[in-house]
Coordinates of C-alpha atoms and ligand atoms in Angstrom, one line a residue:
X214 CA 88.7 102.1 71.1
X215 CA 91.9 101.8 69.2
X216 CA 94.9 101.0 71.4
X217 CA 96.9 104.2 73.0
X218 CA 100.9 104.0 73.5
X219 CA 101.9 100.4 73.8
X220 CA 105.0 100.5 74.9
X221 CA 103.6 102.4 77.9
X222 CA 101.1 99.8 78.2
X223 CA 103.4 96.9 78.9
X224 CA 105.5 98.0 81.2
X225 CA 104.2 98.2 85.1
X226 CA 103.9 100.6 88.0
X227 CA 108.0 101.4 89.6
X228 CA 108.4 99.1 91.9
X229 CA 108.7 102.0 94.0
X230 CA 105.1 103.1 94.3
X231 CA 104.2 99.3 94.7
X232 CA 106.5 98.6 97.4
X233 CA 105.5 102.3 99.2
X234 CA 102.4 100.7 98.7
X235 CA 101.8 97.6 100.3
X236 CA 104.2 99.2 103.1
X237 CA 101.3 101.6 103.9
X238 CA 99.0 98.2 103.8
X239 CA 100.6 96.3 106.1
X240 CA 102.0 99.0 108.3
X241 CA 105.4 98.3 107.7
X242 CA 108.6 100.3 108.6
X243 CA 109.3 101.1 105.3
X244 CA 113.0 100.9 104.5
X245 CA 111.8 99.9 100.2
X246 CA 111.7 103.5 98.1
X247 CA 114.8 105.6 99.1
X248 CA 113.5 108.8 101.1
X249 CA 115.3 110.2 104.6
X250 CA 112.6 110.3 107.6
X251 CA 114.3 113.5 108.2
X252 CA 114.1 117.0 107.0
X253 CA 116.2 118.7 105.3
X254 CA 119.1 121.7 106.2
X255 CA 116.6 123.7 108.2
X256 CA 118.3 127.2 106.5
X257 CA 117.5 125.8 103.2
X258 CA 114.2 124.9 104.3
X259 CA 113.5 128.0 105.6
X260 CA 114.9 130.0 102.6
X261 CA 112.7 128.2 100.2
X262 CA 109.6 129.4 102.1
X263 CA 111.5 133.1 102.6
X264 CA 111.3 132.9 98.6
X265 CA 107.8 131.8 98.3
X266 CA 106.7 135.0 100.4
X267 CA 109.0 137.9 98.3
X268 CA 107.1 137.9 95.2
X269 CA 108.8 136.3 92.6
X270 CA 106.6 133.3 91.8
X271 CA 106.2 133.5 88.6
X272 CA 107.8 131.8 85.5
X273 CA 111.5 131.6 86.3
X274 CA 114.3 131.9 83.4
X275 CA 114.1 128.6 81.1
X276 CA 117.8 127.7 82.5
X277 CA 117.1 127.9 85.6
X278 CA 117.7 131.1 88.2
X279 CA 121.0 132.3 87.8
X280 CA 121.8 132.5 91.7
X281 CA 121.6 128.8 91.3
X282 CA 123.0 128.1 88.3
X283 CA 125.9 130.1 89.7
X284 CA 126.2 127.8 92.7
X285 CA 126.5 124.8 90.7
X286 CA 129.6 125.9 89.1
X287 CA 130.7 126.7 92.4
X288 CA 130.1 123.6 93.6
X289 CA 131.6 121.8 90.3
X290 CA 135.0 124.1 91.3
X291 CA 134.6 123.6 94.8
X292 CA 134.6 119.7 94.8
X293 CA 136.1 118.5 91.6
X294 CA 138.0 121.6 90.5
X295 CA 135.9 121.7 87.2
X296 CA 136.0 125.4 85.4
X297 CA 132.4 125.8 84.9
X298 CA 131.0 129.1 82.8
X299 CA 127.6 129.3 84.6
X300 CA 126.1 130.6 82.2
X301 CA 126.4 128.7 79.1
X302 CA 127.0 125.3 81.2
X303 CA 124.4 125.0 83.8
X304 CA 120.4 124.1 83.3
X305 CA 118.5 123.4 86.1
X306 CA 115.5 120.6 86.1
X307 CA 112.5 119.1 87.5
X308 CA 114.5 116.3 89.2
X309 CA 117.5 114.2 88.2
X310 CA 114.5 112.4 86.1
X311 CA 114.4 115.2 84.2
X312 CA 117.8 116.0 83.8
X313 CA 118.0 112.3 82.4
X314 CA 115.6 112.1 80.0
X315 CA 117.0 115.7 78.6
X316 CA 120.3 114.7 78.4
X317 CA 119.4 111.8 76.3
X318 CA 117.0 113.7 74.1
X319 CA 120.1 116.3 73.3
X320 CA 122.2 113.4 71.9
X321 CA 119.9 110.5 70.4
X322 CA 118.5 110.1 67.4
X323 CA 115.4 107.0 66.8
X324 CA 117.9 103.9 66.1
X325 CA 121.1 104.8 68.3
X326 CA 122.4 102.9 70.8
X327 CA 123.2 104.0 74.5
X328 CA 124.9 102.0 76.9
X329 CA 123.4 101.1 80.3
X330 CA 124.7 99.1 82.8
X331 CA 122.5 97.3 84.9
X332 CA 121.3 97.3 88.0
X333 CA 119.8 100.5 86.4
X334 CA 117.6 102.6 88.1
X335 CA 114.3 102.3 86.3
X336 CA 113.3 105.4 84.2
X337 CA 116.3 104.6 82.1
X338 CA 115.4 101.8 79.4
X339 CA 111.7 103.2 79.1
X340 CA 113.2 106.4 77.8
X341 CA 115.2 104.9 76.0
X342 CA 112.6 103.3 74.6
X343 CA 110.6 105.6 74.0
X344 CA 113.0 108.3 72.4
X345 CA 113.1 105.3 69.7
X346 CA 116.9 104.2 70.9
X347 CA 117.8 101.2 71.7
X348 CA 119.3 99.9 74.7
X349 CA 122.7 98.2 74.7
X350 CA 122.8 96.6 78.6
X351 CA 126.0 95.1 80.4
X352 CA 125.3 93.4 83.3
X353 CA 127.0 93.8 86.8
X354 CA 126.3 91.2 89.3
X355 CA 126.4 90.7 92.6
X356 CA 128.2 89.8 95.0
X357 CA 131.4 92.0 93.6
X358 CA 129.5 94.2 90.8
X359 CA 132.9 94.3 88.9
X360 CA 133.4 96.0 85.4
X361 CA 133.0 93.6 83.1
X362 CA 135.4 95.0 80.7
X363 CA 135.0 93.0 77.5
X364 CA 131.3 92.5 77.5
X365 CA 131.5 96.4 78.2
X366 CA 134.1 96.7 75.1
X367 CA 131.5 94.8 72.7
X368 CA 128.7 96.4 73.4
X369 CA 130.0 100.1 72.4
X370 CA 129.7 99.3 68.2
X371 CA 129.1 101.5 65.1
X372 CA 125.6 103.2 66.3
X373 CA 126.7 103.7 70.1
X374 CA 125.9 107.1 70.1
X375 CA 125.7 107.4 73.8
X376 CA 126.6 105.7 77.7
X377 CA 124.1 106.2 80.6
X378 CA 125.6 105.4 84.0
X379 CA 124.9 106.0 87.6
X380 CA 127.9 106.5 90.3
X381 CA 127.6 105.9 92.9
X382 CA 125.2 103.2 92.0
X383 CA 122.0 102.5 93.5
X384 CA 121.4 99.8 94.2
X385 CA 124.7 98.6 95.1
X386 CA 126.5 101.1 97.0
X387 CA 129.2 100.7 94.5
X388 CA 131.6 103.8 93.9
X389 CA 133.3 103.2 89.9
X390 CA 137.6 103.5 90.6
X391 CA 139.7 105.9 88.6
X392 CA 140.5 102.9 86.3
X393 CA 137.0 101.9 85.7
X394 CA 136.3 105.6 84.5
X395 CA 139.4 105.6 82.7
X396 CA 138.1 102.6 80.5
X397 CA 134.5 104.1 79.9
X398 CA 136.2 107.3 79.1
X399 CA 138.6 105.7 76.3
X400 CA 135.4 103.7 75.2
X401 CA 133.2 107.0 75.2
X402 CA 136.5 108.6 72.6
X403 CA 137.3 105.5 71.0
X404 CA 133.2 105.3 69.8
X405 CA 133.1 109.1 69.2
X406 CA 129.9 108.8 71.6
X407 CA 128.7 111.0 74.7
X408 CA 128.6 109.8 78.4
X409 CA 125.4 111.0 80.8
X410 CA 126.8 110.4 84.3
X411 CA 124.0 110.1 86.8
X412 CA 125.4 111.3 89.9
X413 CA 122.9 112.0 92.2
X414 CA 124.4 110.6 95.4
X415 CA 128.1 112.3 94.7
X416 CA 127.6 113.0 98.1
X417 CA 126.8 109.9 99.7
X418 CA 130.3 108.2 99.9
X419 CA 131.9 106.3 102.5
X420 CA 134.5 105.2 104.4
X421 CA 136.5 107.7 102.7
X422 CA 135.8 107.2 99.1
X423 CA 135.8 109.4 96.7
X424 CA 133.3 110.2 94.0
X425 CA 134.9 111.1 90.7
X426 CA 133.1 112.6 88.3
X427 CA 133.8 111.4 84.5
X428 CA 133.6 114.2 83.3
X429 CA 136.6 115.9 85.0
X430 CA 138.7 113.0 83.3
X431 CA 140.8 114.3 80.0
X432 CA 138.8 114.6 77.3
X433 CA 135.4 113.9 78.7
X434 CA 134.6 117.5 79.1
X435 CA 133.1 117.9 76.0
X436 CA 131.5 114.6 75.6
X437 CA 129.8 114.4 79.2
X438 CA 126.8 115.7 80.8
X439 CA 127.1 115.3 84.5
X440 CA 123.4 115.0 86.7
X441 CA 123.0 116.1 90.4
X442 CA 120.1 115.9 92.7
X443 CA 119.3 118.5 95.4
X444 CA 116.6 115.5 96.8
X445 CA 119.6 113.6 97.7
X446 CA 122.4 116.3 98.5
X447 CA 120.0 118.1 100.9
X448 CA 118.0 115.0 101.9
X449 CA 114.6 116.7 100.4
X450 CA 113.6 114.2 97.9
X451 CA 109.9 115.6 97.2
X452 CA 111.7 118.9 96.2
X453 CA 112.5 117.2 92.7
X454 CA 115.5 120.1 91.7
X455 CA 118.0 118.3 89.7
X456 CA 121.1 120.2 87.8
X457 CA 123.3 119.7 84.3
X458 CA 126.2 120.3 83.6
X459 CA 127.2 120.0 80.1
X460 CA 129.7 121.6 77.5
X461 CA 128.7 124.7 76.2
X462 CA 128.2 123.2 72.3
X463 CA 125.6 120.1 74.3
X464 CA 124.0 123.1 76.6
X465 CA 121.7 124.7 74.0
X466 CA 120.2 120.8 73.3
X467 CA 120.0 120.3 76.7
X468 CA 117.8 123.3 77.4
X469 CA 115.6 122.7 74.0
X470 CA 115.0 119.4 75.8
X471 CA 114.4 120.6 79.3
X472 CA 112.2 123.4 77.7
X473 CA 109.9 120.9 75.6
X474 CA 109.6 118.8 78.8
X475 CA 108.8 121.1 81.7
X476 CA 110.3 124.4 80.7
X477 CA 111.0 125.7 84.1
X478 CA 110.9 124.0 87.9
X479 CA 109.7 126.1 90.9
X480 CA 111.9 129.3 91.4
X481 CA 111.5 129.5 94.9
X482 CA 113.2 125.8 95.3
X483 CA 115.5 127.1 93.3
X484 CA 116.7 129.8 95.4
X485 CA 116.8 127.6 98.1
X486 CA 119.0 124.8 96.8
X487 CA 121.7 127.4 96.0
X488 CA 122.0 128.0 99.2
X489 CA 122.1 125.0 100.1
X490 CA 125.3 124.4 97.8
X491 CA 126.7 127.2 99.8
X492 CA 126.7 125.2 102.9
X493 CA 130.2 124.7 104.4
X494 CA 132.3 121.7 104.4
X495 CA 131.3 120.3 107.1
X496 CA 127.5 120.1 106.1
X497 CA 128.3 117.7 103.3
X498 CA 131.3 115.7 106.0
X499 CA 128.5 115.2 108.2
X500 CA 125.9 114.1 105.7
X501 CA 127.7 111.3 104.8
X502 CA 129.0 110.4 108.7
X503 CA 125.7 110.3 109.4
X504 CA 124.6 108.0 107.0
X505 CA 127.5 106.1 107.3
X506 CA 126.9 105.4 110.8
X507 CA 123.3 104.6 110.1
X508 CA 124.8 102.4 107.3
X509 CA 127.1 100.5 110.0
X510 CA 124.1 100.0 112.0
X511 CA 121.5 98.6 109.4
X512 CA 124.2 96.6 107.9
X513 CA 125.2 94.7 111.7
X514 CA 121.7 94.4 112.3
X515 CA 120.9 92.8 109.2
X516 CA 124.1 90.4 109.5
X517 CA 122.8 89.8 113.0
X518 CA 119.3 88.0 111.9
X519 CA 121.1 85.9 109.2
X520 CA 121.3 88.1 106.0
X521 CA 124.8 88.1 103.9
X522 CA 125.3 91.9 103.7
X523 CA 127.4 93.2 101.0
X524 CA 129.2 96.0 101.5
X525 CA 128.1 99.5 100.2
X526 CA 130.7 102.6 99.8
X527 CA 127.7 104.8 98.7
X528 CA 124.1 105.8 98.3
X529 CA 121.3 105.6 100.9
X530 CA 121.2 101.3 100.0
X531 CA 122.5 98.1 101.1
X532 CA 122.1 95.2 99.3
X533 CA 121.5 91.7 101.0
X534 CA 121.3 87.9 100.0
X535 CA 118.7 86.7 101.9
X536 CA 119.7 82.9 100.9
X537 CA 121.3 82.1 104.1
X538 CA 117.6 82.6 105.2
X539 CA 116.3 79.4 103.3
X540 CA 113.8 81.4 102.6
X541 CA 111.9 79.4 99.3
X542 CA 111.1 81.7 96.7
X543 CA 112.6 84.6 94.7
X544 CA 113.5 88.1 95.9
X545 CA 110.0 89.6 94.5
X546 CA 108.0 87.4 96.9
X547 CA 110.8 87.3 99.5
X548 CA 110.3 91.2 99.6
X549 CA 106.2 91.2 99.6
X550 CA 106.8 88.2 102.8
X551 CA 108.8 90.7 104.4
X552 CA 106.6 93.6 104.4
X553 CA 103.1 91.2 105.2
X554 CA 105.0 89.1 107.6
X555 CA 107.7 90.5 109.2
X556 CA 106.0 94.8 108.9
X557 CA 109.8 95.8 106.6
X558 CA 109.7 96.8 103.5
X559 CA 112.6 96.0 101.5
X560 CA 113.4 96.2 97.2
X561 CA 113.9 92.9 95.2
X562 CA 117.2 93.9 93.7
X563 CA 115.8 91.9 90.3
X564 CA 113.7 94.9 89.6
X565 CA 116.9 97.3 88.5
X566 CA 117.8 94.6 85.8
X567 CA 116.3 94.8 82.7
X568 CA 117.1 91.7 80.9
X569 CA 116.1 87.9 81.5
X570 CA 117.9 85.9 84.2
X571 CA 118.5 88.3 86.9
X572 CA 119.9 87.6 90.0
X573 CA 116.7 86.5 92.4
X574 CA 117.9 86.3 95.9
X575 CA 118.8 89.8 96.6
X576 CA 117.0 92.7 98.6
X577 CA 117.8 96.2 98.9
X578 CA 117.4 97.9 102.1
X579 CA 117.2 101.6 102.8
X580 CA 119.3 102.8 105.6
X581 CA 118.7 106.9 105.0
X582 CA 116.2 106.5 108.4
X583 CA 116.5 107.6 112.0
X584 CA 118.4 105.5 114.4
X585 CA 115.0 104.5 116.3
X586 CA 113.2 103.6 112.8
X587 CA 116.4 100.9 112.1
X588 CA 116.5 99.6 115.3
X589 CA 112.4 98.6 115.1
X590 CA 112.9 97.4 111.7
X591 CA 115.5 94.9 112.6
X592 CA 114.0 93.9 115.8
X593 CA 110.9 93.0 113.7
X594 CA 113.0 90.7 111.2
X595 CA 114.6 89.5 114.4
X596 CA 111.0 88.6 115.6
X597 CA 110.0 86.8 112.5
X598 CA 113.5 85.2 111.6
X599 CA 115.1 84.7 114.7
X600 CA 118.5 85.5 114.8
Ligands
PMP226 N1 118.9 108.4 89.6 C1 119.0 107.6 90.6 C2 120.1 106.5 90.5 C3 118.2 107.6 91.7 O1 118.3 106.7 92.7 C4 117.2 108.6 91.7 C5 116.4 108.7 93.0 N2 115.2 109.1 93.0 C6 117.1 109.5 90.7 C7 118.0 109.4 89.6 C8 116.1 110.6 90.6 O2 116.4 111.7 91.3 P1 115.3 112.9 91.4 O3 114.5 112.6 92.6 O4 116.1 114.1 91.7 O5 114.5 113.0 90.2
LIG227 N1 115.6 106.8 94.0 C1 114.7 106.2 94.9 C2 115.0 104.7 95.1 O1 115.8 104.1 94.4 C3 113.2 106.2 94.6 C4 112.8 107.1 93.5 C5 111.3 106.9 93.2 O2 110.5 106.6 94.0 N2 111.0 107.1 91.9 O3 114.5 104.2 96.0

């Protein structure tokens, strides 16, 4: 039989799905893949099953509904003062996955370049890949995940047709500054290129900082297309509703994309994740107090059985060196020893870099779980490390 795609065919399962995996195996609290233990906003909830019961369950406008393309220019004004035309700037998708892999197929062409800066969360170089571009990655790396602004300088060239970059970043909690946007954004002009901002946890800040979006930076309006995720703004991650917001020149490529790839994601949810963008101020305060505080507590229990925790201003994710340990081996098998041995799962931080020589002593730990769940997880490493 002649070989089918073989790009596909050399790359593995996510790490994700593995990890979820073996969790289930070994019965282990599973603090790997990034979902809350928690439902989401009850209203929201309950409107999404109101809408499955009024009769309009059929194919919903390409776009996306207009009651929720209408909230996300709301939302755009609401937080980050951005003018938003609903209507010729919004498009609604199956997921922030979707919403990725559409933005890049409205700006690349087979042989550009797009920028990635790793840790990168791990549909990005496969569709890349795939869409016959090729990757151009700068590496951030731990413990201080700083801008590295020259390697970042040289690798925006000639063919740089794009930048694809997550803030704040999973998996290291890491918020970019006003400066550090300020450089990608004179990069992004300097190369005539576009900038897809993946900013599914705009949300998820904390200790008071603030996400800022590129695109409300001058001149970026045009040349960015900014990605939010109801999974992780109403903490229902199996929903899969993600939202663009582009110019209204990139919108049209956008949708052609999004129309080629799913064409439309489930109205009902839809209606339900507009209201959830209605929610009132102190829904989205107490979203992130709450996982700060869970945050604070995975972080001292973690400290407390002889991990280095580095600190996280963002996301559901803390990072850890698990040197101190002495454990012997590499943060793959440290993570696979964890869930087998100690029953937690945790994510070798290796698996968001794409390129050789990653840094190997690193796990990422989920801390989007209830108080209880932490508490068992830590006594369980406490068990098997001491501490
Ligand atoms: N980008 C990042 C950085 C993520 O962590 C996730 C988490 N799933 C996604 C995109 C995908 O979001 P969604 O579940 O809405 O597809
Ligand atoms: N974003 C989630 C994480 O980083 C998982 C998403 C997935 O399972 N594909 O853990």
């Amino acid at each position: 039989m002649r070989g089918a795609n073989s790009y596909l065919g050399s790359i593995g399962t996510t790490i994700f799905t593995v990890m979820s995996a073996l969790a289930t195996e070994h019965r282990a609290v599973n603090l790997g893949q990034g979902f809350p233990d928690t439902e989401g906003p009850r209203d929201v909830v309950q409107a999404a099953a109101d809408a499955l019961l009024d009769g309009r369950n059929q194919y919903p406008p390409m776009p996306g509904v207009p009651e929720l393309r209408q909230a996300v220019a709301a939302a755009n004004k609401r937080f980050y003062g951005l003018d938003i035309d609903w209507a010729a700037q919004v498009t609604v998708t199956s997921g922030a996955t979707e919403a990725i892999t559409a933005c890049l197929m409205a700006v690349l062409d087979p042989g550009d370049e797009v920028v990635l800066i790793e840790p990168l969360y791990d549909t990005y170089v496969p569709v890349v890949r795939m869409l016959g571009a090729i990757p151009r990655i700068v590496r951030l790396s731990p413990p201080h995940w700083d801008l590295p602004r020259e390697h970042l300088a040289g690798a925006f060239g000639p063919k740089t047709k794009a930048i694809l970059f997550n803030s704040p970043m999973n998996p290291c909690g890491k918020v970019f500054s006003a400066e550090e946007l300020g450089f990608i954004a004179s990069l992004v002009e300097r190369h005539d290129s576009y900038a897809i901002c993946d900013e599914v946890y705009e949300h998820l800040t904390f200790d008071g900082a603030r996400h800022i979006p590129l695109m409300t930076l001058p001149g970026m309006g045009e040349r960015t297309m900014r990605i939010g995720s109801a999974g992780k703004t109403f903490s229902l991650t199996g929903w899969k509703v993600g939202y663009i917001t582009a110019s209204a020149a990139l919108t049209p490529l956008v949708q052609k994309a999004h129309q080629n790839l799913t064409f439309t994601t489930p109205p009902n949810l839809q209606r339900a994740v507009a209201v959830g963008l209605a929610k009132d101020d102190a829904y989205f305060a107490s979203l992130s107090g709450s996982l700060q505080a869970r945050r604070d507590q995975l972080a001292e229990g973690l400290a407390s059985v002889g991990l280095t925790v580095l600190p996280t201003r963002g996301t559901y994710f803390i990072t850890t060196d698990f040197a101190p340990l002495g454990y012997n081996g590499d943060d793959v098998s440290f993570c696979r020893h964890i869930t087998e041995k100690a029953g937690v799962t945790a994510i070798p931080v290796s698996a968001f870099y794409d390129e050789p020589g990653a840094p190997d002593h690193y796990a990422r730990f989920a801390f989007c779980k209830k108080p209880e769940v932490l508490e068992e997880a830590i006594g369980r490493l406490r068990g098997h490390f001491g501490g």
